[in-house]
Coordinates of C-alpha atoms in Angstrom, one line a residue:
M6 CA 78.7 131.3 148.5
S7 CA 76.3 129.8 145.2
Y8 CA 73.4 131.1 143.6
S9 CA 71.3 129.7 140.5
Q10 CA 70.5 131.1 137.2
C11 CA 69.0 130.7 134.5
M12 CA 71.3 130.7 131.0
F13 CA 70.6 129.9 127.6
G14 CA 67.4 128.2 129.0
L15 CA 69.7 125.8 131.2
E16 CA 69.7 126.3 135.1
V17 CA 73.2 126.5 135.8
T18 CA 74.9 126.7 139.9
E19 CA 77.9 129.1 140.0
T20 CA 79.9 129.3 143.1
M21 CA 80.9 133.2 143.1
G22 CA 84.9 132.0 143.8
D23 CA 85.1 130.4 141.1
S24 CA 86.8 132.1 139.1
S25 CA 85.1 131.0 135.7
Y26 CA 81.9 132.6 137.2
W27 CA 83.7 136.1 137.1
L28 CA 84.5 135.6 134.0
Q29 CA 81.3 135.0 132.4
K30 CA 80.0 138.2 135.1
Y31 CA 82.6 140.0 133.2
Y32 CA 81.3 139.0 129.6
R33 CA 77.6 140.1 130.5
V34 CA 78.5 143.4 131.7
L35 CA 80.5 143.7 128.2
S36 CA 78.1 142.5 126.1
S37 CA 75.1 144.7 128.0
K38 CA 77.6 147.7 127.8
V39 CA 78.8 147.3 124.2
E40 CA 74.8 146.6 123.2
R41 CA 74.2 150.2 125.0
I42 CA 76.4 152.2 123.1
Y43 CA 75.4 150.1 119.8
T44 CA 71.7 151.0 120.0
S45 CA 72.1 154.7 121.8
S46 CA 74.9 155.9 119.2
L47 CA 77.2 156.7 121.4
H48 CA 81.2 157.4 120.8
T49 CA 81.1 156.3 117.3
D50 CA 83.8 157.3 115.2
M51 CA 82.7 155.7 111.5
T52 CA 79.8 155.3 109.4
I53 CA 79.0 152.2 107.0
A54 CA 76.5 153.2 103.7
I55 CA 74.7 149.9 102.5
E56 CA 72.2 150.6 99.5
E57 CA 70.3 153.8 100.9
K58 CA 71.2 153.6 104.1
K59 CA 74.3 154.4 106.8
Y60 CA 75.1 153.1 109.9
E61 CA 76.8 154.3 112.6
C62 CA 79.7 152.0 114.2
H63 CA 82.8 151.7 116.1
R64 CA 85.9 151.3 114.5
A65 CA 87.7 149.6 117.4
I66 CA 84.5 147.1 117.7
L67 CA 84.5 145.9 113.9
C68 CA 88.0 145.3 113.3
A69 CA 87.8 143.1 116.5
F70 CA 85.3 141.0 114.7
S71 CA 86.2 141.6 111.0
S72 CA 89.8 141.4 109.8
Y73 CA 88.7 143.3 106.5
F74 CA 87.7 146.0 108.4
E75 CA 90.9 146.1 110.5
A76 CA 93.0 145.8 107.4
M77 CA 91.5 148.7 105.9
F78 CA 91.4 151.4 109.1
A79 CA 95.7 150.2 109.1
S80 CA 96.3 150.1 105.8
G81 CA 96.0 154.5 105.5
M82 CA 92.7 153.8 102.8
K83 CA 90.5 156.5 102.2
E84 CA 88.1 155.2 104.4
S85 CA 90.7 155.2 107.2
I86 CA 90.6 158.7 107.1
S87 CA 87.3 159.9 105.8
G88 CA 85.3 157.7 107.8
I89 CA 82.9 156.5 105.6
V90 CA 83.1 152.8 103.8
K91 CA 80.6 151.9 101.2
I92 CA 80.0 148.3 100.8
E93 CA 78.8 147.1 97.5
G94 CA 76.9 144.1 96.7
T95 CA 75.6 143.3 100.1
D96 CA 71.8 143.3 101.6
S97 CA 71.3 146.0 103.5
S98 CA 68.7 144.0 106.3
L99 CA 71.3 141.6 106.4
F100 CA 74.2 143.6 107.2
E101 CA 71.4 145.0 109.9
S102 CA 71.9 141.5 111.2
I103 CA 75.7 141.2 111.1
L104 CA 75.5 144.5 113.1
D105 CA 73.1 142.4 115.8
Y106 CA 75.3 139.6 115.9
I107 CA 78.8 141.8 116.1
Y108 CA 77.2 144.4 118.7
K109 CA 74.5 142.3 121.1
G110 CA 75.7 138.8 120.0
S111 CA 72.3 137.8 118.6
N112 CA 72.1 134.6 116.9
V113 CA 71.3 135.7 113.3
V114 CA 71.6 132.8 111.4
N115 CA 68.4 131.0 109.9
E116 CA 67.7 129.0 106.9
E117 CA 66.6 131.8 104.9
N118 CA 69.8 134.0 105.3
A119 CA 72.6 131.2 106.0
E120 CA 74.0 131.3 102.1
D121 CA 73.9 135.2 101.9
M122 CA 75.0 135.5 105.7
L123 CA 78.2 132.6 104.9
A124 CA 79.0 135.1 102.1
A125 CA 79.1 138.3 103.7
A126 CA 80.9 136.7 106.8
T127 CA 83.4 135.5 104.0
F128 CA 84.0 139.0 102.4
L129 CA 84.2 140.4 105.8
Q130 CA 86.6 138.0 107.0
M131 CA 84.8 137.5 109.9
E132 CA 86.1 134.0 111.1
C133 CA 83.3 133.6 114.3
L134 CA 80.5 134.1 112.2
R135 CA 81.5 132.1 108.7
T136 CA 81.9 129.3 111.6
R137 CA 78.3 129.4 113.2
C138 CA 77.4 129.5 109.2
E139 CA 79.3 126.4 108.5
E140 CA 77.2 124.5 111.7
F141 CA 74.2 125.6 110.9
I142 CA 74.5 124.6 107.4
S143 CA 75.8 121.3 107.8
E144 CA 73.5 120.1 110.4
A145 CA 70.4 121.2 107.9
L146 CA 71.7 118.6 105.4
T147 CA 69.1 116.5 103.9
S148 CA 68.9 113.7 101.2
A149 CA 66.7 116.6 99.1
N150 CA 69.3 119.7 99.8
C151 CA 73.1 118.0 100.2
F152 CA 73.8 118.1 96.3
E153 CA 72.9 122.0 96.2
T154 CA 74.7 122.8 99.3
W155 CA 77.6 120.9 98.2
R156 CA 77.4 123.0 94.8
M157 CA 77.3 126.3 97.0
A158 CA 80.5 125.0 99.2
V159 CA 82.8 124.7 96.1
W160 CA 81.3 128.1 94.1
H161 CA 82.5 129.8 97.9
S162 CA 85.3 127.7 98.2
N163 CA 84.1 126.7 101.9
Q164 CA 86.0 123.3 102.6
Y165 CA 84.5 122.5 105.7
I166 CA 80.9 122.8 104.2
Q167 CA 82.0 120.9 101.2
Q168 CA 83.8 118.1 103.4
Q169 CA 80.8 118.0 105.0
A170 CA 78.1 117.6 102.4
W171 CA 80.6 115.5 100.5
M172 CA 80.4 112.6 103.9
Y173 CA 76.8 113.2 104.4
I174 CA 76.1 112.2 100.3
M175 CA 78.8 109.3 100.7
S176 CA 76.9 107.6 104.1
N177 CA 73.2 108.4 102.8
F178 CA 74.1 107.4 99.1
V179 CA 71.2 104.6 99.7
K180 CA 68.4 107.5 100.7
I181 CA 69.7 110.3 98.5
A182 CA 69.8 107.9 95.2
K183 CA 66.0 107.7 95.6
E184 CA 65.7 111.2 95.3
T185 CA 64.8 113.1 92.4
E186 CA 67.8 115.5 92.8
F187 CA 69.6 112.2 92.0
L188 CA 68.3 112.3 89.0
L189 CA 69.4 115.7 87.9
L190 CA 73.4 115.5 88.7
E191 CA 75.8 116.4 86.0
K192 CA 77.5 113.7 84.6
D193 CA 80.8 114.8 86.5
E194 CA 78.9 114.9 89.7
L195 CA 78.1 111.5 89.3
V196 CA 81.6 110.0 88.5
S197 CA 82.6 111.5 91.6
V198 CA 80.0 109.9 93.6
I199 CA 80.4 106.4 91.9
K200 CA 84.6 105.9 92.1
D201 CA 84.8 107.2 95.8
D202 CA 86.2 104.7 98.4
L203 CA 84.1 106.1 100.9
L204 CA 80.7 105.1 99.2
N205 CA 78.2 103.5 101.7
T206 CA 75.7 101.0 99.8
P207 CA 74.3 97.5 100.6
D208 CA 76.6 96.3 97.4
E209 CA 77.8 96.8 94.0
D210 CA 74.3 95.8 92.4
F211 CA 72.6 99.0 94.3
V212 CA 75.4 101.1 92.7
V213 CA 75.1 100.1 89.2
Q214 CA 71.4 99.8 89.3
S215 CA 71.3 104.0 90.5
V216 CA 73.4 104.3 87.4
L217 CA 71.6 102.7 84.7
T218 CA 68.4 104.4 86.3
W219 CA 70.1 107.8 85.9
L220 CA 71.2 106.9 82.4
Q221 CA 67.5 106.1 81.2
H222 CA 66.0 109.2 83.0
D223 CA 67.2 110.9 80.1
L224 CA 68.5 108.1 77.7
N225 CA 68.8 110.2 74.5
D226 CA 71.1 112.9 75.6
R227 CA 73.0 110.5 78.3
G228 CA 73.5 107.4 76.5
Q229 CA 77.1 109.2 75.1
F230 CA 78.0 108.9 78.8
C231 CA 77.5 105.3 79.1
E232 CA 80.7 103.9 78.4
E233 CA 82.7 106.4 80.9
L234 CA 80.4 105.6 83.9
F235 CA 81.0 102.0 83.2
S236 CA 84.4 102.6 83.6
Y237 CA 83.7 103.3 87.1
L238 CA 82.0 100.4 88.5
K239 CA 83.2 97.2 90.0
L240 CA 81.1 95.1 88.2
P241 CA 83.5 92.1 89.2
L242 CA 82.2 92.2 92.6
T243 CA 78.4 92.5 92.0
K244 CA 76.2 89.2 92.4
W245 CA 76.8 86.5 89.4
E246 CA 73.1 86.4 89.3
F247 CA 72.8 90.5 88.5
L248 CA 75.3 90.1 85.6
I249 CA 73.7 88.0 83.6
E250 CA 70.5 89.4 84.1
M251 CA 71.5 92.8 83.0
Y252 CA 71.0 92.6 78.9
R253 CA 67.3 91.2 79.9
K254 CA 66.5 94.2 82.5
Y255 CA 68.1 96.7 80.6
P256 CA 68.0 95.9 76.8
F257 CA 69.9 99.5 75.9
L258 CA 72.9 98.4 77.0
K259 CA 73.4 96.0 73.8
E260 CA 73.5 99.5 71.6
Y261 CA 76.8 100.2 73.6
S262 CA 79.9 97.2 72.6
E263 CA 82.1 99.2 75.1
C264 CA 79.6 98.4 77.7
Q265 CA 79.2 94.8 76.6
K266 CA 82.7 94.7 77.4
Y267 CA 83.0 96.0 80.9
I268 CA 80.3 93.3 81.5
E269 CA 81.7 90.7 79.7
D270 CA 85.2 91.1 81.7
G271 CA 83.1 91.0 85.0
K272 CA 81.8 87.8 83.8
H273 CA 85.6 86.0 83.0
I274 CA 86.6 87.1 86.5
Y275 CA 84.1 84.8 87.6
R276 CA 84.8 82.7 85.7
Q277 CA 88.1 82.3 86.0
P278 CA 88.8 82.1 90.6
A279 CA 92.4 81.2 90.0
H280 CA 93.3 84.5 88.3
R281 CA 90.6 87.0 90.2
H282 CA 93.7 89.1 92.0
D283 CA 95.4 88.9 88.4
S284 CA 94.4 92.2 87.7
S285 CA 95.2 95.8 88.3
S286 CA 92.1 97.5 87.8
S287 CA 89.6 99.2 90.6
A288 CA 87.1 97.2 89.7
I289 CA 88.3 94.3 91.6
A290 CA 88.9 96.4 94.7
Y291 CA 86.1 96.2 97.5
R292 CA 85.4 99.8 99.2
S293 CA 86.3 101.2 102.7
S294 CA 82.5 100.9 103.7
S295 CA 82.0 97.2 102.2
S296 CA 81.7 94.3 104.7
H297 CA 84.7 92.9 103.2
E298 CA 88.3 93.7 102.9
D299 CA 91.0 93.4 100.6
I300 CA 93.9 92.1 102.5
L301 CA 97.7 91.3 102.0
V302 CA 98.3 87.4 104.0
V303 CA 101.5 87.0 104.8
I304 CA 102.6 83.1 105.7
A305 CA 106.6 83.6 107.4
H306 CA 108.8 81.9 109.5
R307 CA 111.4 83.8 112.1
P308 CA 114.6 82.2 112.2
S309 CA 114.7 83.1 116.0
I310 CA 111.9 81.8 117.0
P311 CA 111.1 78.1 115.4
G312 CA 107.7 76.7 115.9
S313 CA 105.2 79.5 115.0
R314 CA 102.3 78.9 113.2
N315 CA 101.0 82.5 113.8
V316 CA 99.2 83.9 110.1
L317 CA 99.2 87.3 109.8
A318 CA 97.1 90.1 107.4
L319 CA 97.3 93.5 106.6
G320 CA 94.2 95.3 105.8
F321 CA 94.7 97.5 102.7
S322 CA 91.5 99.7 103.8
S323 CA 92.3 99.4 107.4
R324 CA 95.8 99.9 107.4
K325 CA 96.5 97.2 110.3
W326 CA 97.8 94.0 110.9
Y327 CA 95.4 90.9 111.9
Y328 CA 95.9 87.5 113.0
L329 CA 94.3 84.8 110.7
D330 CA 93.3 81.3 111.6
S331 CA 97.0 79.7 112.7
L332 CA 98.6 76.8 110.8
P333 CA 97.4 73.5 111.9
Y334 CA 101.2 72.7 112.1
D335 CA 104.7 74.1 112.1
P336 CA 105.7 73.5 108.3
G337 CA 108.9 74.4 109.0
V338 CA 111.1 76.3 106.2
D339 CA 111.2 75.9 102.8
F340 CA 107.8 75.3 101.5
A341 CA 105.4 76.5 98.8
T342 CA 101.8 78.4 98.6
C343 CA 99.2 79.4 95.6
V344 CA 95.8 81.0 95.9
Y345 CA 92.6 80.1 94.2
S346 CA 90.0 82.8 94.6
N347 CA 90.2 83.5 97.8
D348 CA 91.6 80.0 99.5
I349 CA 95.3 79.5 100.1
F350 CA 97.3 76.6 99.4
L351 CA 100.4 75.2 101.2
T352 CA 102.4 72.3 100.4
G353 CA 105.9 70.7 101.4
G354 CA 107.9 72.4 104.2
S355 CA 111.4 71.1 105.9
L356 CA 109.2 70.0 109.1
C357 CA 106.1 68.4 106.8
D358 CA 107.7 67.8 103.2
R359 CA 104.3 65.9 102.0
G360 CA 101.8 68.1 103.7
F361 CA 98.7 69.8 102.2
L362 CA 96.8 72.5 103.9
Q363 CA 93.8 75.1 102.8
Y364 CA 93.0 78.0 104.1
R365 CA 89.2 78.3 103.7
A366 CA 88.9 82.3 103.7
P367 CA 85.3 82.3 103.9
R368 CA 85.3 80.3 107.3
N369 CA 89.0 82.1 108.5
E370 CA 89.9 77.9 108.9
W371 CA 93.3 76.2 107.8
M372 CA 92.1 72.4 107.0
D373 CA 95.1 69.4 107.4
Y374 CA 94.7 66.9 104.3
R375 CA 96.5 64.7 105.4
N376 CA 95.1 61.8 103.7
W377 CA 95.7 63.6 100.3
S378 CA 99.4 64.2 100.7
M379 CA 101.3 64.7 97.8
Q380 CA 103.2 61.6 96.6
T381 CA 106.7 62.8 97.1
G382 CA 107.6 65.0 99.8
R383 CA 109.4 68.4 98.9
I384 CA 110.8 71.7 99.9
Q385 CA 112.4 74.4 98.1
H386 CA 109.6 73.9 95.6
T387 CA 107.1 75.9 94.2
M388 CA 103.2 76.3 93.1
A389 CA 100.6 77.8 90.4
V390 CA 96.9 76.8 89.7
C391 CA 95.2 76.4 86.5
S392 CA 91.9 76.1 86.2
K393 CA 91.0 74.3 89.2
K394 CA 94.1 72.1 89.3
L395 CA 96.9 73.1 92.0
Y396 CA 100.5 72.1 90.6
A397 CA 103.6 71.1 93.2
I398 CA 106.4 71.7 91.1
G399 CA 110.2 71.2 91.2
G400 CA 112.1 71.5 94.2
Y401 CA 114.2 69.1 96.1
F402 CA 113.0 65.4 98.0
N403 CA 114.9 64.8 100.7
T404 CA 116.0 60.3 101.1
P405 CA 117.4 58.4 103.7
Q406 CA 119.9 57.3 101.2
Q407 CA 120.7 59.6 98.9
G408 CA 120.2 62.9 100.8
Y409 CA 118.6 65.9 99.3
K410 CA 117.3 64.9 95.4
L411 CA 116.9 67.7 92.8
L412 CA 113.5 67.2 91.5
S413 CA 111.9 67.5 88.0
S414 CA 108.4 65.9 88.7
I415 CA 104.9 68.3 88.2
E416 CA 102.4 66.9 90.7
E417 CA 98.7 68.2 89.7
F418 CA 95.7 68.1 92.8
E419 CA 92.3 69.2 90.6
L420 CA 89.7 70.6 93.5
G421 CA 87.7 68.3 94.2
S422 CA 89.4 65.1 93.7
D423 CA 90.8 62.7 95.8
G424 CA 95.2 63.1 95.6
W425 CA 98.0 64.0 93.9
I426 CA 99.2 62.8 90.7
E427 CA 102.1 62.9 89.0
V428 CA 101.4 65.0 85.3
G429 CA 105.1 65.9 84.0
A430 CA 108.7 67.1 84.2
L431 CA 110.4 70.2 83.6
A432 CA 112.8 70.5 80.8
V433 CA 115.2 72.1 83.7
P434 CA 115.3 70.5 87.2
V435 CA 115.0 73.7 89.4
S436 CA 114.8 74.6 93.3
S437 CA 114.3 77.9 94.7
T438 CA 112.5 79.5 91.6
S439 CA 108.8 81.2 90.9
A440 CA 105.6 80.7 89.4
T441 CA 103.2 82.6 87.3
S442 CA 100.4 81.1 85.0
Y443 CA 98.2 81.9 82.3
N444 CA 96.2 80.4 79.5
E445 CA 96.8 77.1 81.0
K446 CA 100.3 77.5 81.2
I447 CA 102.7 77.6 84.0
L448 CA 106.1 80.0 83.5
L449 CA 109.1 79.3 86.1
F450 CA 111.9 81.8 86.3
G451 CA 115.1 81.2 87.3
G452 CA 116.2 79.2 90.5
E453 CA 118.5 76.6 91.6
S454 CA 119.8 73.5 89.0
C455 CA 122.1 71.0 89.4
D456 CA 124.8 71.6 92.2
R457 CA 123.1 74.6 93.2
I458 CA 123.9 76.6 90.4
E459 CA 122.1 79.3 90.0
T460 CA 120.2 79.0 86.2
A461 CA 118.8 82.3 84.4
T462 CA 116.0 80.0 82.1
I463 CA 112.6 80.7 81.8
Q464 CA 110.5 77.4 81.4
C465 CA 106.5 77.0 80.4
F466 CA 104.7 73.7 81.7
D467 CA 101.9 73.6 79.2
T468 CA 99.1 71.8 81.3
K469 CA 97.0 70.8 78.1
T470 CA 99.6 68.6 76.8
Q471 CA 102.0 68.1 80.0
T472 CA 104.8 69.1 78.4
A473 CA 107.7 71.0 79.5
S474 CA 110.4 73.8 77.1
V475 CA 112.3 76.7 77.6
I476 CA 111.5 79.4 76.3
G477 CA 113.7 82.5 77.1
Q478 CA 116.4 83.9 80.0
L479 CA 116.4 86.3 82.9
P480 CA 118.5 88.7 81.8
I481 CA 120.8 87.0 84.9
A482 CA 121.2 83.5 86.9
S483 CA 119.0 84.1 89.8
K484 CA 117.6 82.2 92.7
L485 CA 114.8 83.0 95.1
T486 CA 113.0 85.3 92.4
R487 CA 109.7 85.7 92.9
A488 CA 107.0 86.8 90.2
I489 CA 103.6 87.9 90.1
V490 CA 100.9 88.1 87.3
C491 CA 99.7 91.5 86.3
D492 CA 97.4 91.9 83.7
S493 CA 98.7 90.4 80.7
Y494 CA 102.8 90.6 81.9
S495 CA 104.5 88.1 84.2
Y496 CA 107.1 90.4 86.9
V497 CA 109.3 88.9 88.4
V498 CA 111.7 90.8 91.1
L499 CA 114.9 89.4 91.2
T500 CA 117.4 90.0 94.5
N501 CA 119.0 92.3 93.0
G502 CA 116.4 95.0 92.6
T503 CA 116.2 93.9 88.6
I504 CA 112.2 93.6 87.5
V505 CA 111.6 91.3 84.4
Q506 CA 108.4 91.7 82.1
L507 CA 107.0 88.6 79.7
D508 CA 104.1 89.7 77.9
H509 CA 101.6 86.8 77.4
R510 CA 100.9 87.5 74.1
T511 CA 104.3 87.4 72.6
D512 CA 106.5 85.5 75.5
A513 CA 108.9 88.6 75.4
V514 CA 111.2 88.9 77.8
T515 CA 112.4 92.4 79.1
I516 CA 113.5 94.9 81.7
A517 CA 110.5 96.7 83.3
G518 CA 112.3 98.9 86.3
Q519 CA 115.1 98.8 88.7
M520 CA 114.9 99.0 92.4
E521 CA 118.4 100.6 93.7
N522 CA 120.0 99.3 96.6
F523 CA 117.4 96.0 96.8
A524 CA 120.2 93.4 98.2
R525 CA 117.5 91.3 99.3
S526 CA 116.3 87.8 99.1
Q527 CA 113.4 86.0 100.4
F528 CA 111.0 88.6 100.5
G529 CA 107.2 88.4 99.5
L530 CA 105.8 89.9 96.3
S531 CA 102.1 90.6 95.7
Q532 CA 100.2 93.4 93.4
R533 CA 97.4 95.8 93.7
L534 CA 96.0 98.4 91.6
G535 CA 98.8 98.6 89.3
S536 CA 101.8 97.8 91.8
L537 CA 104.3 95.8 93.1
I538 CA 104.0 95.4 96.6
I539 CA 107.2 93.8 98.0
V540 CA 107.4 92.9 101.5
G541 CA 110.1 92.3 104.5
G542 CA 113.2 89.8 103.1
Q543 CA 116.3 88.9 104.1
I544 CA 119.3 91.2 103.7
I545 CA 122.4 89.7 101.1
T546 CA 125.9 90.6 102.2
P547 CA 129.2 89.6 101.0
D548 CA 130.2 87.3 104.1
S549 CA 127.7 84.2 104.5
K550 CA 129.0 83.8 108.0
A551 CA 127.9 87.4 109.0
T552 CA 124.8 87.2 111.1
K553 CA 121.5 87.6 109.2
L554 CA 119.7 90.5 109.4
Y555 CA 116.0 91.2 107.6
F556 CA 114.3 93.9 106.1
S557 CA 110.5 95.0 108.3
N558 CA 109.9 97.4 106.1
M559 CA 107.5 97.2 102.4
L560 CA 108.2 98.4 98.8
M561 CA 105.4 99.8 96.5
Y562 CA 107.2 100.1 92.6
D563 CA 104.7 101.2 90.5
L564 CA 104.7 99.9 87.2
F565 CA 103.1 103.4 85.1
S566 CA 106.2 105.5 87.0
K567 CA 108.6 103.0 87.7
K568 CA 108.6 104.6 90.9
V569 CA 109.2 102.8 94.2
N570 CA 108.0 104.5 97.7
I571 CA 108.6 102.7 101.2
M572 CA 105.1 102.0 102.6
G573 CA 103.9 103.7 105.7
E574 CA 103.4 100.0 107.3
T575 CA 106.2 97.6 108.4
L576 CA 106.4 94.0 108.8
P577 CA 105.9 92.5 112.0
P578 CA 108.3 91.2 112.8
P579 CA 110.8 90.8 110.2
K580 CA 110.6 87.7 108.8
V581 CA 111.9 85.2 106.2
I582 CA 108.6 85.8 103.6
E583 CA 107.1 82.0 102.1
G584 CA 104.0 82.9 100.8
C585 CA 102.6 86.5 100.7
H586 CA 98.9 86.7 98.7
K587 CA 96.1 89.1 98.1
I588 CA 92.8 88.2 98.8
T589 CA 89.5 89.6 100.5
Q590 CA 88.9 88.3 103.5
E591 CA 85.0 89.6 105.1
K592 CA 85.5 92.1 108.1
K593 CA 83.9 89.9 110.8
F594 CA 87.4 88.1 111.1
L595 CA 89.3 90.9 111.2
C596 CA 88.8 91.1 114.8
V597 CA 92.1 90.0 116.5
E598 CA 94.7 93.1 115.6
Y599 CA 98.5 92.7 116.0
V600 CA 100.3 95.2 118.3
D601 CA 104.0 95.0 119.0
R602 CA 102.9 94.3 122.8
G603 CA 100.5 91.2 123.3
I604 CA 97.0 91.2 120.9
H605 CA 93.9 93.3 121.7
Y606 CA 90.8 93.1 120.4
V607 CA 89.8 95.5 117.7
P608 CA 86.7 97.5 118.6
F609 CA 84.7 96.3 115.5
T610 CA 81.5 94.9 116.9
F611 CA 80.7 92.4 119.8
E612 CA 79.5 89.9 116.8
S613 CA 83.4 89.9 115.6
V614 CA 84.9 89.4 118.5
E615 CA 82.2 86.0 119.4
M616 CA 82.6 85.2 115.6
A617 CA 86.7 84.8 116.2
L618 CA 86.6 83.1 119.4
L619 CA 83.6 80.8 117.8
T620 CA 85.7 80.2 114.8
S621 CA 89.3 79.2 116.9
I622 CA 87.2 77.1 119.3
V623 CA 85.2 74.7 116.3
N624 CA 88.9 74.8 114.5
N625 CA 90.4 73.7 117.6
R626 CA 87.9 70.7 118.1
R627 CA 88.0 69.9 114.4
R628 CA 92.0 69.2 114.0
L629 CA 91.6 67.5 117.6
K630 CA 88.9 65.2 115.5
Q631 CA 91.6 64.9 112.6
S632 CA 94.8 63.8 115.0
T633 CA 92.6 61.1 117.0
E634 CA 91.5 59.5 113.8

């Protein structure tokens, strides 16, 4: 048997045999009886005094709703004996509404009393009423009241409303920045907004414009904050046209030398795409809400599975691995890579020692430059970039007559040209080395010299004079080193975990740190926000004939605190790393996610999946055309 009734404005059909029906009927009966004993003042056993008014209540009912009253009557306090409770600092009309909520279940929270009701519910430890207040206040958020609400939540130490208000601010920044309330923010509040990675903005130009508008609103008083605010702006991520027009549009900036320094630093990064990723500053890190994401590209091989052409990338914001466009061919092992801006270049390898590939990030596409192959085939060499020129350095060349020959030669490829040329030679021929570059100079760290002897030499090749020299020594002779630039220093990680620092200003070499129990080779190395990132690698064992094992973990070494932590992400699957670079990629290309079993598409947008499929088709057609030519 069933019948229909109206509850909360909705027609609900209940079945008498359903347990929920009897439970709802029980609640209705209980609610009506509780309301009746309140309105008739039956069986009251306590009195609450607020201002000049007194309210006759029931201990059991108040204790059921309020942990404050429950603790009071269970503690033996004088109120539990006298039955009279005086509450200070609460308006009597507000408390009447609270009693209506307790005894009648009335919806007593409204726009006028929400904040006071929240304060009272918090004081009386009424969790249910507090939750109702939190929901009401959060649902009433607007671009005009969100900061006021956030401040109120901070004042009352209400984490829920504070979080909801802040997320509203982050999600609606474009609209909020146009409100009058935005111009009235305190400096510390504005800093909290612009430094938050979750800030949703169309671009960094808008953030900078909003800050400058805030400054101009009261420049006489706020000018003192100009330099501090600029330290949090991501000027290198603004448009070039915006950067070069800043002094014209905002002439007051000429009065602040530190602001000019930040602007010029942003211009410098634009002018030096080869070193765009060398900075540890958060100013070059994209926000998680951006259409771009900083990624760590790993080019590797699995010794147990030859022929793999997959290229994987870890998103620093999403914390997920993705497939990028596959290599056009399998280069084998012992190839070299380098990065210019956001493009990655690959040369040589055991299966194509004169090969030359370019990953074009704006199109998620690998290009095969067979017509521009290196003059000399190379394996176990290294690469570096200076200005708009690529360099392939040292390594081995396999000759049919003499077998493997150690090379000292250095080849150069100028971007936009049509071929490689030999431009110099190393002071000490080496293979299995690593390289960094700065100020038109290339540094090489360790490696193997003649007769497979490990060396500790640090060499410098001056690309202007095309001469090489030995400028220092590593603490120990070491091959298979990995090196990276971070600000004004080159950092070299040796296979025993020693971290060596070379100061670009003085060429001074020091030991910057030591990672215990490291013992790995052929790992990847990159840096982000002042921390070294060590990826995978082969476990070094005393027995050369033992089965080779590989690390799957990723380490992060903080250059400031000198602490090493294991990252939550793991390398899928454990591999020997040949290339490891941090670049920036559009999220529309990060749509094919790596999973342990097969591949699935990330639910980013339908356009993302369509773009990935289209890119794959176009790239395959281009390769087919190249191969037929």
